[in-house]
Amino acid sequence: MAPHHPFVKAIGRSLRHRCGVEAGSSLLVAVSGGGDSVALLRALAAIAPRRGWKLKLTVGHVQHHLRDEGGQAEADAQFVAQLAEQLGLDGLRADLDPQSLQQGGNTEALARQGRYDALTEMAEQTGADFVATAHHGDDQLETILMRLLRGSSVRGLAGMAWRRHVQPGSNIWLIRPMLALDRADVLRFLHDLNQPWRRDHTNADVTRLRARLRHDVLPVLHDIQPNLAHRTVGAAQHLRDVAHMMNRTIEMIYHEQVRGDAETLFIMDRDMVGELIRAMVWDLMRRVLIEAGCSPDTLTRKTLSPIVSAIRDGKGGKRTFDLSNSVVVTITRHAVHVKPARKSE
């Protein structure tokens, strides 16, 4: 029944037409043990042996050691290992150091980065062309709503891409073949297969923004628009196209207009930059500042907004902004200078 299930057919279409997966490819499937990733694994396992696909699958599980009350996280790992064995697939496991995930910064962000680092390493170990994750349409909608609430740019509101490089500089692709499906589709598939899965109790913690949206907001939106996942996919793709067009324009401006001298890393004509729409000034400055050595995480709305406003307000005088990594932005009547801060003797 599984190979002909609508859920499996939808995954197959996404693999070919959205994710760029070709017959004979090797995939590392990221499986946490939760319903979403178990459904993805079962669907891919049904697709893999088909004559038109012949995919090589490996199951990858990352144990974060952050949520192990009563051995729950370890039980998740054992569940994934047993499922891989039942499906006749090789399985790999990576264990993260919990102390390294709790030493300053955002624990959730550090855990996410550690997870992708581990998945990249496993993919390289197995020679995988792709890392497949189980993000679906409701995850996409949650992500877009979270970014909307935080005032994200067009790039942020474009949500998650169907495919991207798993890490900068890597030839391995991260793919999300479930984006056109939603949580209801996942549960229906699992129940039709009589397939158990592990439950993550942190998903019920409504003090976390994503969980609050999932429990209190998405049910209302699904009631208003039952076809919400598909509409979200279309809207996100439209915004991604807009972001791509902006990126191409910004890269052209960067290479044609941004210059430097002995003391200044980057000099831009203020009038030229000021004529751009605000969103493009924002992204151009972000591009230049990252090139100058600023960490992308430090270039928040609070940091960039006063710089962008100063460039576009038409006022004279000299204004200076000291940023992270000893980078200074100086705005004069006719130019925008980006240079390293002078170090005290």
mmCIF file of C-alpha atoms in Angstrom:
data_model
loop_
_atom_site.group_PDB
_atom_site.id
_atom_site.type_symbol
_atom_site.label_atom_id
_atom_site.label_comp_id
_atom_site.label_asym_id
_atom_site.label_seq_id
_atom_site.Cartn_x
_atom_site.Cartn_y
_atom_site.Cartn_z
ATOM 1 C CA MET A 1 0.000 0.000 0.000
ATOM 2 C CA ALA A 2 2.788 2.453 0.903
ATOM 3 C CA PRO A 3 4.293 2.870 -2.618
ATOM 4 C CA HIS A 4 0.895 3.982 -3.980
ATOM 5 C CA HIS A 5 -0.090 6.187 -1.033
ATOM 6 C CA PRO A 6 -0.791 9.863 -1.974
ATOM 7 C CA PHE A 7 1.814 10.950 0.604
ATOM 8 C CA VAL A 8 4.515 8.849 -1.067
ATOM 9 C CA LYS A 9 3.534 10.084 -4.534
ATOM 10 C CA ALA A 10 3.774 13.701 -3.323
ATOM 11 C CA ILE A 11 7.259 13.069 -1.924
ATOM 12 C CA GLY A 12 8.330 11.525 -5.224
ATOM 13 C CA ARG A 13 7.122 14.566 -7.194
ATOM 14 C CA SER A 14 8.942 16.922 -4.835
ATOM 15 C CA LEU A 15 12.169 14.932 -5.044
ATOM 16 C CA ARG A 16 12.225 15.165 -8.822
ATOM 17 C CA HIS A 17 10.721 18.571 -9.562
ATOM 18 C CA ARG A 18 11.613 20.651 -6.467
ATOM 19 C CA CYS A 19 14.684 19.081 -4.886
ATOM 20 C CA GLY A 20 16.637 18.080 -7.977
ATOM 21 C CA VAL A 21 17.169 14.459 -6.913
ATOM 22 C CA GLU A 22 18.055 12.122 -9.771
ATOM 23 C CA ALA A 23 17.867 8.368 -10.062
ATOM 24 C CA GLY A 24 20.780 6.609 -8.375
ATOM 25 C CA SER A 25 21.398 9.403 -5.872
ATOM 26 C CA SER A 26 22.557 8.754 -2.334
ATOM 27 C CA LEU A 27 20.535 10.334 0.494
ATOM 28 C CA LEU A 28 21.222 10.712 4.196
ATOM 29 C CA VAL A 29 17.792 10.911 5.860
ATOM 30 C CA ALA A 30 17.786 12.925 9.095
ATOM 31 C CA VAL A 31 15.527 11.021 11.512
ATOM 32 C CA SER A 32 14.846 12.195 15.067
ATOM 33 C CA GLY A 33 12.208 9.566 15.790
ATOM 34 C CA GLY A 34 9.371 12.108 15.714
ATOM 35 C CA GLY A 35 6.377 11.647 13.459
ATOM 36 C CA ASP A 36 7.552 13.973 10.704
ATOM 37 C CA SER A 37 10.953 12.358 10.150
ATOM 38 C CA VAL A 38 9.562 8.828 10.539
ATOM 39 C CA ALA A 39 6.974 9.582 7.843
ATOM 40 C CA LEU A 40 9.682 10.945 5.538
ATOM 41 C CA LEU A 41 11.831 7.861 6.077
ATOM 42 C CA ARG A 42 8.936 5.473 5.403
ATOM 43 C CA ALA A 43 8.040 7.363 2.209
ATOM 44 C CA LEU A 44 11.638 7.421 0.945
ATOM 45 C CA ALA A 45 12.047 3.742 1.798
ATOM 46 C CA ALA A 46 9.014 3.024 -0.392
ATOM 47 C CA ILE A 47 10.420 5.115 -3.265
ATOM 48 C CA ALA A 48 14.090 4.059 -3.105
ATOM 49 C CA PRO A 49 13.921 0.552 -4.656
ATOM 50 C CA ARG A 50 11.728 1.556 -7.595
ATOM 51 C CA ARG A 51 13.204 1.023 -11.028
ATOM 52 C CA GLY A 52 13.002 4.720 -11.865
ATOM 53 C CA TRP A 53 14.796 5.764 -8.690
ATOM 54 C CA LYS A 54 17.215 3.187 -7.214
ATOM 55 C CA LEU A 55 18.136 5.538 -4.363
ATOM 56 C CA LYS A 56 20.670 4.652 -1.691
ATOM 57 C CA LEU A 57 19.372 5.635 1.748
ATOM 58 C CA THR A 58 21.233 5.963 5.033
ATOM 59 C CA VAL A 59 19.535 6.953 8.289
ATOM 60 C CA GLY A 60 21.236 9.691 10.305
ATOM 61 C CA HIS A 61 20.321 10.411 13.930
ATOM 62 C CA VAL A 62 21.765 13.205 16.093
ATOM 63 C CA GLN A 63 21.627 12.795 19.864
ATOM 64 C CA HIS A 64 21.827 16.252 21.459
ATOM 65 C CA HIS A 65 21.856 15.055 25.092
ATOM 66 C CA LEU A 66 19.821 18.129 26.053
ATOM 67 C CA ARG A 67 16.487 16.433 26.719
ATOM 68 C CA ASP A 68 16.971 13.122 28.440
ATOM 69 C CA GLU A 69 14.550 13.077 31.359
ATOM 70 C CA GLY A 70 13.939 9.428 32.135
ATOM 71 C CA GLY A 71 16.164 8.418 29.224
ATOM 72 C CA GLN A 72 13.686 9.738 26.643
ATOM 73 C CA ALA A 73 16.300 11.026 24.186
ATOM 74 C CA GLU A 74 18.266 7.777 24.374
ATOM 75 C CA ALA A 75 15.048 5.832 23.808
ATOM 76 C CA ASP A 76 14.472 7.982 20.707
ATOM 77 C CA ALA A 77 17.908 7.003 19.417
ATOM 78 C CA GLN A 78 17.218 3.315 20.000
ATOM 79 C CA PHE A 79 13.856 3.625 18.247
ATOM 80 C CA VAL A 80 15.507 5.155 15.167
ATOM 81 C CA ALA A 81 18.186 2.446 15.104
ATOM 82 C CA GLN A 82 15.545 -0.296 15.276
ATOM 83 C CA LEU A 83 13.435 1.322 12.543
ATOM 84 C CA ALA A 84 16.463 1.578 10.241
ATOM 85 C CA GLU A 85 17.183 -2.108 10.856
ATOM 86 C CA GLN A 86 13.570 -3.080 10.155
ATOM 87 C CA LEU A 87 13.745 -1.243 6.834
ATOM 88 C CA GLY A 88 17.070 -2.864 5.952
ATOM 89 C CA LEU A 89 18.954 0.449 5.992
ATOM 90 C CA ASP A 90 22.305 1.427 7.431
ATOM 91 C CA GLY A 91 22.122 3.876 10.309
ATOM 92 C CA LEU A 92 24.594 6.381 11.700
ATOM 93 C CA ARG A 93 24.483 8.224 15.003
ATOM 94 C CA ALA A 94 26.233 11.400 16.173
ATOM 95 C CA ASP A 95 26.398 12.494 19.817
ATOM 96 C CA LEU A 96 26.776 16.189 20.583
ATOM 97 C CA ASP A 97 28.500 17.553 23.674
ATOM 98 C CA PRO A 98 25.731 19.193 25.761
ATOM 99 C CA GLN A 99 28.206 21.456 27.564
ATOM 100 C CA SER A 100 29.308 23.029 24.288
ATOM 101 C CA LEU A 101 25.638 23.808 23.519
ATOM 102 C CA GLN A 102 25.050 25.612 26.813
ATOM 103 C CA GLN A 103 28.098 27.875 27.007
ATOM 104 C CA GLY A 104 26.675 31.245 26.083
ATOM 105 C CA GLY A 105 24.572 32.205 23.105
ATOM 106 C CA ASN A 106 21.260 30.733 22.031
ATOM 107 C CA THR A 107 21.169 27.049 23.019
ATOM 108 C CA GLU A 108 18.564 26.239 20.373
ATOM 109 C CA ALA A 109 20.635 27.940 17.645
ATOM 110 C CA LEU A 110 23.828 26.210 18.813
ATOM 111 C CA ALA A 111 22.040 22.859 18.824
ATOM 112 C CA ARG A 112 20.745 23.464 15.299
ATOM 113 C CA GLN A 113 24.222 24.333 14.045
ATOM 114 C CA GLY A 114 25.689 21.308 15.823
ATOM 115 C CA ARG A 115 23.027 19.123 14.240
ATOM 116 C CA TYR A 116 23.798 20.346 10.712
ATOM 117 C CA ASP A 117 27.533 19.970 11.313
ATOM 118 C CA ALA A 118 26.945 16.361 12.393
ATOM 119 C CA LEU A 119 24.647 15.632 9.431
ATOM 120 C CA THR A 120 27.213 17.094 7.037
ATOM 121 C CA GLU A 121 29.922 14.889 8.503
ATOM 122 C CA MET A 122 27.714 11.791 8.221
ATOM 123 C CA ALA A 123 26.812 12.671 4.624
ATOM 124 C CA GLU A 124 30.489 13.055 3.737
ATOM 125 C CA GLN A 125 31.243 9.734 5.445
ATOM 126 C CA THR A 126 28.638 7.896 3.370
ATOM 127 C CA GLY A 127 29.236 9.781 0.122
ATOM 128 C CA ALA A 128 25.669 11.138 0.154
ATOM 129 C CA ASP A 129 24.614 13.683 -2.450
ATOM 130 C CA PHE A 130 21.728 14.954 -0.316
ATOM 131 C CA VAL A 131 20.655 15.346 3.301
ATOM 132 C CA ALA A 132 16.870 15.045 3.538
ATOM 133 C CA THR A 133 15.009 16.676 6.422
ATOM 134 C CA ALA A 134 11.327 16.424 7.324
ATOM 135 C CA HIS A 135 10.299 20.088 7.361
ATOM 136 C CA HIS A 136 6.751 20.353 6.027
ATOM 137 C CA GLY A 137 4.260 23.061 5.105
ATOM 138 C CA ASP A 138 3.211 23.809 8.680
ATOM 139 C CA ASP A 139 6.876 24.191 9.669
ATOM 140 C CA GLN A 140 7.236 26.595 6.763
ATOM 141 C CA LEU A 141 4.236 28.614 7.911
ATOM 142 C CA GLU A 142 5.506 28.691 11.506
ATOM 143 C CA THR A 143 8.892 29.890 10.290
ATOM 144 C CA ILE A 144 7.384 32.666 8.178
ATOM 145 C CA LEU A 145 5.092 33.804 11.013
ATOM 146 C CA MET A 146 8.002 33.855 13.475
ATOM 147 C CA ARG A 147 10.069 35.952 11.084
ATOM 148 C CA LEU A 148 7.124 38.248 10.396
ATOM 149 C CA LEU A 149 6.731 38.858 14.129
ATOM 150 C CA ARG A 150 10.455 39.664 14.333
ATOM 151 C CA GLY A 151 10.295 42.102 11.428
ATOM 152 C CA SER A 152 12.389 40.091 8.977
ATOM 153 C CA SER A 153 13.343 41.235 5.488
ATOM 154 C CA VAL A 154 12.113 39.721 2.224
ATOM 155 C CA ARG A 155 14.870 37.109 2.485
ATOM 156 C CA GLY A 156 13.582 35.988 5.871
ATOM 157 C CA LEU A 157 9.928 35.998 4.840
ATOM 158 C CA ALA A 158 10.777 33.715 1.915
ATOM 159 C CA GLY A 159 11.018 30.922 4.497
ATOM 160 C CA MET A 160 12.837 27.662 3.960
ATOM 161 C CA ALA A 161 14.043 26.663 0.500
ATOM 162 C CA TRP A 162 13.297 23.307 -1.104
ATOM 163 C CA ARG A 163 17.035 22.840 -1.406
ATOM 164 C CA ARG A 164 20.221 24.632 -0.406
ATOM 165 C CA HIS A 165 23.801 23.649 0.304
ATOM 166 C CA VAL A 166 23.958 21.947 3.687
ATOM 167 C CA GLN A 167 26.936 24.121 4.670
ATOM 168 C CA PRO A 168 28.703 27.030 2.943
ATOM 169 C CA GLY A 169 31.215 25.650 0.476
ATOM 170 C CA SER A 170 29.789 22.125 0.573
ATOM 171 C CA ASN A 171 28.704 20.237 -2.542
ATOM 172 C CA ILE A 172 26.070 18.354 -0.528
ATOM 173 C CA TRP A 173 22.502 19.586 -0.827
ATOM 174 C CA LEU A 174 20.036 19.902 2.047
ATOM 175 C CA ILE A 175 16.565 19.067 0.715
ATOM 176 C CA ARG A 176 13.066 19.372 2.183
ATOM 177 C CA PRO A 177 10.784 17.171 0.052
ATOM 178 C CA MET A 178 7.798 17.519 2.444
ATOM 179 C CA LEU A 179 7.211 21.280 2.137
ATOM 180 C CA ALA A 180 4.060 20.841 0.034
ATOM 181 C CA LEU A 181 2.521 18.594 2.721
ATOM 182 C CA ASP A 182 1.286 19.490 6.188
ATOM 183 C CA ARG A 183 1.113 17.905 9.631
ATOM 184 C CA ALA A 184 -2.311 16.386 8.933
ATOM 185 C CA ASP A 185 -0.892 14.633 5.853
ATOM 186 C CA VAL A 186 1.942 13.236 7.990
ATOM 187 C CA LEU A 187 -0.387 11.872 10.665
ATOM 188 C CA ARG A 188 -2.736 10.356 8.087
ATOM 189 C CA PHE A 189 0.154 8.519 6.432
ATOM 190 C CA LEU A 190 1.511 7.195 9.737
ATOM 191 C CA HIS A 191 -1.905 5.994 10.840
ATOM 192 C CA ASP A 192 -2.555 4.317 7.477
ATOM 193 C CA LEU A 193 0.731 2.415 7.913
ATOM 194 C CA ASN A 194 0.066 1.737 11.587
ATOM 195 C CA GLN A 195 3.547 3.162 12.122
ATOM 196 C CA PRO A 196 4.473 4.297 15.682
ATOM 197 C CA TRP A 197 6.728 7.260 16.374
ATOM 198 C CA ARG A 198 8.341 9.031 19.302
ATOM 199 C CA ARG A 199 6.803 12.156 20.808
ATOM 200 C CA ASP A 200 8.873 15.212 21.707
ATOM 201 C CA HIS A 201 7.310 16.667 24.852
ATOM 202 C CA THR A 202 9.038 20.023 24.301
ATOM 203 C CA ASN A 203 6.602 20.589 21.419
ATOM 204 C CA ALA A 204 3.885 21.086 24.038
ATOM 205 C CA ASP A 205 5.835 23.864 25.800
ATOM 206 C CA VAL A 206 3.827 26.906 24.695
ATOM 207 C CA THR A 207 6.304 29.277 26.335
ATOM 208 C CA ARG A 208 8.336 28.689 23.143
ATOM 209 C CA LEU A 209 7.141 30.845 20.244
ATOM 210 C CA ARG A 210 7.072 28.061 17.664
ATOM 211 C CA ALA A 211 5.058 25.781 19.944
ATOM 212 C CA ARG A 212 2.656 28.634 20.765
ATOM 213 C CA LEU A 213 2.035 29.267 17.076
ATOM 214 C CA ARG A 214 1.599 25.541 16.468
ATOM 215 C CA HIS A 215 -0.992 25.075 19.207
ATOM 216 C CA ASP A 216 -2.845 28.400 19.247
ATOM 217 C CA VAL A 217 -2.519 30.000 15.804
ATOM 218 C CA LEU A 218 -2.165 27.355 13.085
ATOM 219 C CA PRO A 219 -5.424 25.522 13.927
ATOM 220 C CA VAL A 220 -7.332 28.779 13.368
ATOM 221 C CA LEU A 221 -5.525 29.447 10.087
ATOM 222 C CA HIS A 222 -6.202 25.895 8.869
ATOM 223 C CA ASP A 223 -9.865 26.376 9.732
ATOM 224 C CA ILE A 224 -9.951 29.570 7.654
ATOM 225 C CA GLN A 225 -7.973 28.092 4.751
ATOM 226 C CA PRO A 226 -7.857 24.269 4.607
ATOM 227 C CA ASN A 227 -5.382 24.330 1.701
ATOM 228 C CA LEU A 228 -2.947 26.419 3.704
ATOM 229 C CA ALA A 229 0.258 24.411 3.171
ATOM 230 C CA HIS A 230 0.014 24.606 -0.611
ATOM 231 C CA ARG A 231 -0.738 28.338 -0.531
ATOM 232 C CA THR A 232 2.204 28.918 1.812
ATOM 233 C CA VAL A 233 4.516 27.081 -0.597
ATOM 234 C CA GLY A 234 3.405 29.342 -3.447
ATOM 235 C CA ALA A 235 3.748 32.560 -1.442
ATOM 236 C CA ALA A 236 7.177 31.555 -0.121
ATOM 237 C CA GLN A 237 8.388 30.737 -3.635
ATOM 238 C CA HIS A 238 7.197 34.138 -4.870
ATOM 239 C CA LEU A 239 9.119 35.912 -2.095
ATOM 240 C CA ARG A 240 12.158 33.732 -2.780
ATOM 241 C CA ASP A 241 12.069 34.842 -6.434
ATOM 242 C CA VAL A 242 11.906 38.489 -5.316
ATOM 243 C CA ALA A 243 14.807 37.928 -2.900
ATOM 244 C CA HIS A 244 16.819 36.247 -5.666
ATOM 245 C CA MET A 245 16.247 39.208 -8.007
ATOM 246 C CA MET A 246 17.322 41.617 -5.250
ATOM 247 C CA ASN A 247 20.422 39.545 -4.526
ATOM 248 C CA ARG A 248 21.475 39.613 -8.187
ATOM 249 C CA THR A 249 21.023 43.386 -8.317
ATOM 250 C CA ILE A 250 22.958 43.876 -5.079
ATOM 251 C CA GLU A 251 25.815 41.690 -6.296
ATOM 252 C CA MET A 252 25.981 43.721 -9.506
ATOM 253 C CA ILE A 253 26.079 47.004 -7.547
ATOM 254 C CA TYR A 254 28.642 45.570 -5.144
ATOM 255 C CA HIS A 255 31.047 44.562 -7.900
ATOM 256 C CA GLU A 256 30.511 47.690 -10.036
ATOM 257 C CA GLN A 257 30.251 50.458 -7.430
ATOM 258 C CA VAL A 258 31.942 49.399 -4.176
ATOM 259 C CA ARG A 259 35.640 50.275 -4.105
ATOM 260 C CA GLY A 260 38.401 50.693 -1.547
ATOM 261 C CA ASP A 261 41.680 52.453 -0.852
ATOM 262 C CA ALA A 262 44.666 52.065 1.476
ATOM 263 C CA GLU A 263 42.732 52.946 4.648
ATOM 264 C CA THR A 264 39.135 52.174 3.786
ATOM 265 C CA LEU A 265 37.899 48.663 3.098
ATOM 266 C CA PHE A 266 34.846 49.836 1.142
ATOM 267 C CA ILE A 267 33.698 53.205 -0.212
ATOM 268 C CA MET A 268 30.282 53.733 -1.794
ATOM 269 C CA ASP A 269 28.714 56.732 -3.451
ATOM 270 C CA ARG A 270 26.037 57.802 -0.988
ATOM 271 C CA ASP A 271 23.734 59.331 -3.609
ATOM 272 C CA MET A 272 23.792 56.128 -5.645
ATOM 273 C CA VAL A 273 23.084 53.961 -2.603
ATOM 274 C CA GLY A 274 20.436 56.350 -1.284
ATOM 275 C CA GLU A 275 18.420 56.064 -4.487
ATOM 276 C CA LEU A 276 17.879 52.344 -3.925
ATOM 277 C CA ILE A 277 14.746 51.188 -2.148
ATOM 278 C CA ARG A 278 15.237 50.748 1.592
ATOM 279 C CA ALA A 279 15.247 46.950 1.436
ATOM 280 C CA MET A 280 18.081 46.977 -1.086
ATOM 281 C CA VAL A 281 20.130 49.480 0.928
ATOM 282 C CA TRP A 282 19.641 47.163 3.874
ATOM 283 C CA ASP A 283 20.855 44.090 2.004
ATOM 284 C CA LEU A 284 23.744 45.934 0.323
ATOM 285 C CA MET A 285 25.048 47.182 3.670
ATOM 286 C CA ARG A 286 24.650 43.717 5.138
ATOM 287 C CA ARG A 287 26.642 42.273 2.208
ATOM 288 C CA VAL A 288 29.436 44.839 2.629
ATOM 289 C CA LEU A 289 29.617 44.496 6.415
ATOM 290 C CA ILE A 290 29.845 40.703 6.286
ATOM 291 C CA GLU A 291 32.658 41.064 3.743
ATOM 292 C CA ALA A 292 34.325 43.539 6.130
ATOM 293 C CA GLY A 293 34.310 40.948 8.919
ATOM 294 C CA CYS A 294 31.040 41.434 10.807
ATOM 295 C CA SER A 295 29.268 38.291 11.941
ATOM 296 C CA PRO A 296 25.841 37.890 10.247
ATOM 297 C CA ASP A 297 24.286 37.261 13.677
ATOM 298 C CA THR A 298 25.290 40.761 14.848
ATOM 299 C CA LEU A 299 23.654 42.516 11.885
ATOM 300 C CA THR A 300 20.227 42.797 13.454
ATOM 301 C CA ARG A 301 17.498 45.329 12.747
ATOM 302 C CA LYS A 302 18.680 47.333 15.774
ATOM 303 C CA THR A 303 22.183 47.516 14.300
ATOM 304 C CA LEU A 304 21.394 48.145 10.630
ATOM 305 C CA SER A 305 18.320 50.379 10.849
ATOM 306 C CA PRO A 306 20.081 53.585 12.016
ATOM 307 C CA ILE A 307 22.818 53.110 9.382
ATOM 308 C CA VAL A 308 20.301 52.665 6.567
ATOM 309 C CA SER A 309 18.277 55.650 7.792
ATOM 310 C CA ALA A 310 21.396 57.832 7.914
ATOM 311 C CA ILE A 311 22.329 56.891 4.335
ATOM 312 C CA ARG A 312 18.880 57.749 3.007
ATOM 313 C CA ASP A 313 17.956 60.880 5.013
ATOM 314 C CA GLY A 314 19.843 63.350 2.768
ATOM 315 C CA LYS A 315 21.475 65.156 5.689
ATOM 316 C CA GLY A 316 25.066 66.433 5.659
ATOM 317 C CA GLY A 317 27.651 66.169 8.387
ATOM 318 C CA LYS A 318 29.678 63.192 9.447
ATOM 319 C CA ARG A 319 28.142 60.286 11.348
ATOM 320 C CA THR A 320 29.993 57.270 12.664
ATOM 321 C CA PHE A 321 28.772 53.829 13.756
ATOM 322 C CA ASP A 322 31.066 51.431 15.620
ATOM 323 C CA LEU A 323 30.147 47.797 14.938
ATOM 324 C CA SER A 324 31.397 44.381 15.977
ATOM 325 C CA ASN A 325 34.726 42.932 14.852
ATOM 326 C CA SER A 326 36.241 46.455 15.019
ATOM 327 C CA VAL A 327 34.395 47.664 11.913
ATOM 328 C CA VAL A 328 33.392 51.339 11.628
ATOM 329 C CA VAL A 329 30.827 52.819 9.229
ATOM 330 C CA THR A 330 31.258 56.531 8.493
ATOM 331 C CA ILE A 331 28.655 58.448 6.507
ATOM 332 C CA THR A 332 29.572 61.808 4.978
ATOM 333 C CA ARG A 333 27.731 64.112 2.591
ATOM 334 C CA HIS A 334 28.772 62.138 -0.494
ATOM 335 C CA ALA A 335 30.129 58.765 0.627
ATOM 336 C CA VAL A 336 29.713 55.726 2.839
ATOM 337 C CA HIS A 337 33.002 54.426 4.275
ATOM 338 C CA VAL A 338 33.475 51.024 5.902
ATOM 339 C CA LYS A 339 36.832 50.475 7.573
ATOM 340 C CA PRO A 340 38.509 48.868 10.575
ATOM 341 C CA ALA A 341 38.532 50.865 13.804
ATOM 342 C CA ARG A 342 41.767 52.606 14.754
ATOM 343 C CA LYS A 343 43.461 50.681 17.529
ATOM 344 C CA SER A 344 44.787 52.644 20.482
ATOM 345 C CA GLU A 345 48.555 52.783 20.858
#
